[in-house]
């Protein structure tokens, strides 16, 4: 991470990307198909990672996706995503999705997701990215929580590697 070139969260954030739900987005349960929501989260989070790093990025892991409430035909989905924290070559992007009832205007928080992206150079090798400079209490909280998640996902990846090695 290049602390001297730290960037602000708002410089790369995507705010309120609108997606109108139509019947072709619906699963056999009559609610919005989760795979469509996850693909949209991945696309939007990628844009945030590439804006922040100014490099080509790839998803390396998605460690938390919480579906809290369903959405239905006629709802409008509103996606917002931001870079919570950046380390060497990787960044955690958080994405929040709310469903808005277009008639009443009522909004429900339906999904939160945390994804890790890695910036790649022209030879497709991980490359250093700028750090994140949190500006307000909410951004500092997300920055600190991202540190906890990173420790957990790296410890988990290392445990799995050790287990596989032990089995030859
Ligand atoms: C991303 C990729 C290049 C990383 O390669 P690698 O050999 O693991 O590289 P490194 O060990 O140098 O790790 C690079 C970064 O990824 C992070 N990383 C690696 N595995 C990770 C995991 N499971 N979860 C979170 N971060 C991980 C490392 O911590 C490191 O971040 P840091 O520089 O900020 O510390 C490689 O795993 C890859 O190509 N994966 C496929 C990506 C892809 O095709 N995605 C789907 C399509 S977009």
CSV table of C-alpha atoms and ligand atoms in Angstrom, one decimal:
chain,number,residue,atom,x,y,z
A,1,UNK,CA,0.0,0.0,0.0
A,2,UNK,CA,1.3,3.5,-0.8
A,3,UNK,CA,0.3,5.7,2.2
A,4,UNK,CA,1.6,8.8,0.4
A,5,UNK,CA,-1.0,8.3,-2.3
A,6,UNK,CA,-3.9,7.5,0.0
A,7,UNK,CA,-7.3,8.3,-1.6
A,8,UNK,CA,-10.6,9.2,-0.1
A,9,UNK,CA,-13.5,6.8,0.0
A,10,UNK,CA,-15.8,9.1,-1.9
A,11,UNK,CA,-13.4,9.4,-4.9
A,12,UNK,CA,-14.2,5.8,-6.0
A,13,UNK,CA,-17.6,5.2,-4.4
A,14,UNK,CA,-20.7,4.2,-6.5
A,15,UNK,CA,-23.8,5.9,-5.0
A,16,UNK,CA,-27.3,4.7,-5.7
A,17,UNK,CA,-27.0,2.7,-8.9
A,18,UNK,CA,-30.6,2.0,-9.9
A,19,UNK,CA,-31.9,-1.4,-11.1
A,20,UNK,CA,-35.6,-1.8,-11.9
A,21,UNK,CA,-36.8,-5.4,-11.2
A,22,UNK,CA,-38.9,-7.0,-14.0
A,23,UNK,CA,-40.5,-10.5,-14.1
A,24,UNK,CA,-37.4,-12.0,-15.8
A,25,UNK,CA,-35.4,-11.4,-12.6
A,26,UNK,CA,-37.7,-13.5,-10.5
A,27,UNK,CA,-37.0,-17.0,-9.1
A,28,UNK,CA,-39.4,-19.9,-8.6
A,29,UNK,CA,-40.2,-18.6,-5.1
A,30,UNK,CA,-41.6,-15.3,-6.6
A,31,UNK,CA,-38.7,-13.2,-5.3
A,32,UNK,CA,-35.7,-11.7,-7.0
A,33,UNK,CA,-33.0,-14.2,-8.1
A,34,UNK,CA,-30.0,-13.9,-5.8
A,35,UNK,CA,-27.5,-14.7,-8.5
A,36,UNK,CA,-28.5,-11.6,-10.5
A,37,UNK,CA,-28.1,-9.5,-7.3
A,38,UNK,CA,-24.6,-11.1,-6.7
A,39,UNK,CA,-23.5,-10.5,-10.3
A,40,UNK,CA,-24.6,-6.9,-10.1
A,41,UNK,CA,-22.7,-6.4,-6.8
A,42,UNK,CA,-19.6,-7.9,-8.4
A,43,UNK,CA,-19.8,-5.6,-11.4
A,44,UNK,CA,-20.3,-2.5,-9.2
A,45,UNK,CA,-17.7,-3.4,-6.7
A,46,UNK,CA,-15.2,-4.0,-9.5
A,47,UNK,CA,-15.8,-0.5,-10.7
A,48,UNK,CA,-15.0,0.9,-7.3
A,49,UNK,CA,-11.8,-1.2,-7.1
A,50,UNK,CA,-10.7,-0.1,-10.5
A,51,UNK,CA,-11.5,3.6,-9.8
A,52,UNK,CA,-9.6,3.4,-6.5
A,53,UNK,CA,-6.5,1.6,-7.9
A,54,UNK,CA,-6.5,2.9,-11.5
A,55,UNK,CA,-5.6,-0.7,-12.5
A,56,UNK,CA,-7.3,-3.7,-13.9
A,57,UNK,CA,-8.8,-5.7,-10.9
A,58,UNK,CA,-10.1,-9.2,-10.4
A,59,UNK,CA,-12.3,-10.6,-7.6
A,60,UNK,CA,-10.2,-12.8,-5.4
A,61,UNK,CA,-12.8,-13.6,-2.7
A,62,UNK,CA,-16.3,-12.8,-1.6
A,63,UNK,CA,-16.4,-13.6,2.1
A,64,UNK,CA,-19.8,-12.3,3.2
A,65,UNK,CA,-23.1,-12.0,1.4
A,66,UNK,CA,-26.1,-11.5,3.6
A,67,UNK,CA,-29.6,-11.7,2.1
A,68,UNK,CA,-31.7,-10.0,4.8
A,69,UNK,CA,-35.0,-9.6,3.1
A,70,UNK,CA,-36.6,-10.5,-0.3
A,71,UNK,CA,-37.3,-8.1,-3.2
A,72,UNK,CA,-40.2,-8.5,-5.7
A,73,UNK,CA,-41.4,-7.4,-9.1
A,74,UNK,CA,-42.1,-3.7,-9.1
A,75,UNK,CA,-39.3,-3.0,-6.6
A,76,UNK,CA,-36.4,-0.8,-7.6
A,77,UNK,CA,-33.0,-2.1,-6.3
A,78,UNK,CA,-30.5,0.6,-5.3
A,79,UNK,CA,-26.9,-0.5,-5.1
A,80,UNK,CA,-24.2,1.6,-3.3
A,81,UNK,CA,-20.6,0.4,-3.0
A,82,UNK,CA,-17.3,1.8,-1.5
A,83,UNK,CA,-13.8,0.8,-0.8
A,84,UNK,CA,-13.6,0.1,2.9
A,85,UNK,CA,-9.8,-0.5,3.1
A,86,UNK,CA,-6.8,-1.2,0.9
A,87,UNK,CA,-3.6,-3.1,1.8
A,88,UNK,CA,-0.7,-4.2,-0.5
A,89,UNK,CA,-2.4,-5.1,-3.7
A,90,UNK,CA,-5.9,-5.9,-2.4
A,91,UNK,CA,-9.0,-3.9,-1.5
A,92,UNK,CA,-12.1,-4.7,0.4
A,93,UNK,CA,-15.2,-3.3,-1.3
A,94,UNK,CA,-18.5,-3.2,0.7
A,95,UNK,CA,-21.8,-3.1,-1.2
A,96,UNK,CA,-25.2,-2.3,0.3
A,97,UNK,CA,-28.5,-3.0,-1.6
A,98,UNK,CA,-31.9,-1.6,-0.7
A,99,UNK,CA,-35.2,-2.3,-2.3
A,100,UNK,CA,-37.5,0.6,-2.8
A,101,UNK,CA,-41.3,0.3,-3.3
A,102,UNK,CA,-41.8,2.8,-6.1
A,103,UNK,CA,-45.4,3.7,-5.0
A,104,UNK,CA,-44.9,4.2,-1.3
A,105,UNK,CA,-41.2,5.1,-1.5
A,106,UNK,CA,-40.5,2.7,1.5
A,107,UNK,CA,-36.9,1.4,1.4
A,108,UNK,CA,-35.8,-2.0,2.9
A,109,UNK,CA,-32.1,-3.0,3.3
A,110,UNK,CA,-32.0,-6.4,1.5
A,111,UNK,CA,-28.3,-7.3,1.0
A,112,UNK,CA,-24.9,-6.5,2.3
A,113,UNK,CA,-21.7,-8.0,0.8
A,114,UNK,CA,-18.0,-7.7,1.3
A,115,UNK,CA,-15.7,-8.6,-1.6
A,116,UNK,CA,-11.9,-8.5,-2.0
A,117,UNK,CA,-10.4,-7.4,-5.3
A,118,UNK,CA,-6.7,-7.6,-6.4
A,119,UNK,CA,-5.1,-5.0,-8.7
A,120,UNK,CA,-3.0,-6.5,-11.5
A,121,UNK,CA,-0.3,-5.0,-13.6
A,122,UNK,CA,0.2,-5.5,-17.4
A,123,UNK,CA,1.8,-8.9,-16.7
A,124,UNK,CA,-1.2,-9.9,-14.7
A,125,UNK,CA,0.8,-9.8,-11.4
A,126,UNK,CA,-0.5,-8.2,-8.2
A,127,UNK,CA,0.5,-4.5,-8.0
A,128,UNK,CA,0.5,-2.0,-5.1
A,129,UNK,CA,-2.6,0.1,-4.6
A,130,UNK,CA,-3.2,3.4,-2.8
A,131,UNK,CA,-4.4,3.3,0.8
A,132,UNK,CA,-7.7,4.6,2.0
A,133,UNK,CA,-8.1,7.7,4.1
A,134,UNK,CA,-11.3,7.5,6.1
A,135,UNK,CA,-13.0,10.9,6.4
A,136,UNK,CA,-15.8,10.4,9.0
A,137,UNK,CA,-16.8,8.0,11.8
A,138,UNK,CA,-18.8,5.7,9.5
A,139,UNK,CA,-15.8,5.3,7.2
A,140,UNK,CA,-13.4,4.7,10.1
A,141,UNK,CA,-15.7,2.1,11.5
A,142,UNK,CA,-15.9,0.3,8.1
A,143,UNK,CA,-12.0,0.6,7.8
A,144,UNK,CA,-11.5,-1.0,11.2
A,145,UNK,CA,-14.1,-3.8,10.6
A,146,UNK,CA,-12.4,-4.5,7.2
A,147,UNK,CA,-9.2,-5.2,9.1
A,148,UNK,CA,-10.9,-7.8,11.3
A,149,UNK,CA,-12.4,-9.5,8.2
A,150,UNK,CA,-9.0,-9.6,6.4
A,151,UNK,CA,-7.3,-11.3,9.4
A,152,UNK,CA,-10.1,-13.9,9.4
A,153,UNK,CA,-10.1,-14.6,5.7
A,154,UNK,CA,-6.3,-14.9,5.5
A,155,UNK,CA,-6.2,-17.2,8.6
A,156,UNK,CA,-9.0,-19.3,7.0
A,157,UNK,CA,-7.1,-19.5,3.7
A,158,UNK,CA,-3.9,-20.5,5.5
A,159,UNK,CA,-5.7,-23.2,7.6
A,160,UNK,CA,-7.2,-24.7,4.5
A,161,UNK,CA,-3.8,-24.7,2.7
A,162,UNK,CA,-2.2,-26.4,5.8
A,163,UNK,CA,-5.0,-29.1,5.9
A,164,UNK,CA,-4.5,-29.9,2.2
A,165,UNK,CA,-0.7,-30.1,2.6
A,166,UNK,CA,-1.2,-32.5,5.6
A,167,UNK,CA,-3.2,-34.8,3.3
A,168,UNK,CA,-0.5,-34.8,0.7
B,1,LIG,C1,-5.8,-12.7,-7.6
B,1,LIG,C2,-4.6,-13.5,-7.9
B,1,LIG,C3,-3.8,-12.9,-9.0
B,1,LIG,C4,-3.7,-13.5,-6.6
B,1,LIG,O1,-2.6,-14.3,-6.8
B,1,LIG,P1,-1.7,-14.8,-5.6
B,1,LIG,O2,-0.7,-15.7,-6.1
B,1,LIG,O3,-2.6,-15.3,-4.5
B,1,LIG,O4,-1.0,-13.4,-5.2
B,1,LIG,P2,-0.5,-13.0,-3.8
B,1,LIG,O5,-0.3,-14.2,-2.9
B,1,LIG,O6,0.6,-12.0,-4.1
B,1,LIG,O7,-1.7,-12.2,-3.2
B,1,LIG,C5,-2.2,-11.0,-3.8
B,1,LIG,C6,-3.2,-10.4,-2.8
B,1,LIG,O8,-4.3,-11.2,-2.8
B,1,LIG,C7,-4.7,-11.4,-1.5
B,1,LIG,N1,-5.3,-12.7,-1.4
B,1,LIG,C8,-4.9,-13.9,-1.9
B,1,LIG,N2,-5.8,-14.9,-1.6
B,1,LIG,C9,-6.8,-14.3,-1.0
B,1,LIG,C10,-8.0,-14.8,-0.4
B,1,LIG,N3,-8.4,-16.0,-0.5
B,1,LIG,N4,-8.9,-13.9,0.2
B,1,LIG,C11,-8.5,-12.6,0.3
B,1,LIG,N5,-7.4,-12.0,-0.2
B,1,LIG,C12,-6.5,-12.9,-0.8
B,1,LIG,C13,-3.4,-11.4,-0.7
B,1,LIG,O9,-3.6,-11.1,0.7
B,1,LIG,C14,-2.7,-10.3,-1.4
B,1,LIG,O10,-3.2,-9.0,-0.9
B,1,LIG,P3,-2.2,-7.9,-0.3
B,1,LIG,O11,-1.2,-7.6,-1.4
B,1,LIG,O12,-3.1,-6.7,-0.1
B,1,LIG,O13,-1.6,-8.4,0.9
B,1,LIG,C15,-4.9,-15.0,-8.2
B,1,LIG,O14,-5.4,-15.6,-7.0
B,1,LIG,C16,-5.9,-15.1,-9.3
B,1,LIG,O15,-5.6,-14.8,-10.5
B,1,LIG,N6,-7.2,-15.5,-9.0
B,1,LIG,C17,-8.2,-15.6,-10.0
B,1,LIG,C18,-9.0,-14.2,-10.1
B,1,LIG,C19,-10.2,-14.3,-11.0
B,1,LIG,O16,-10.0,-14.9,-12.1
B,1,LIG,N7,-11.3,-13.8,-10.5
B,1,LIG,C20,-12.6,-14.0,-11.1
B,1,LIG,C21,-12.8,-13.3,-12.3
B,1,LIG,S1,-12.8,-11.5,-12.0
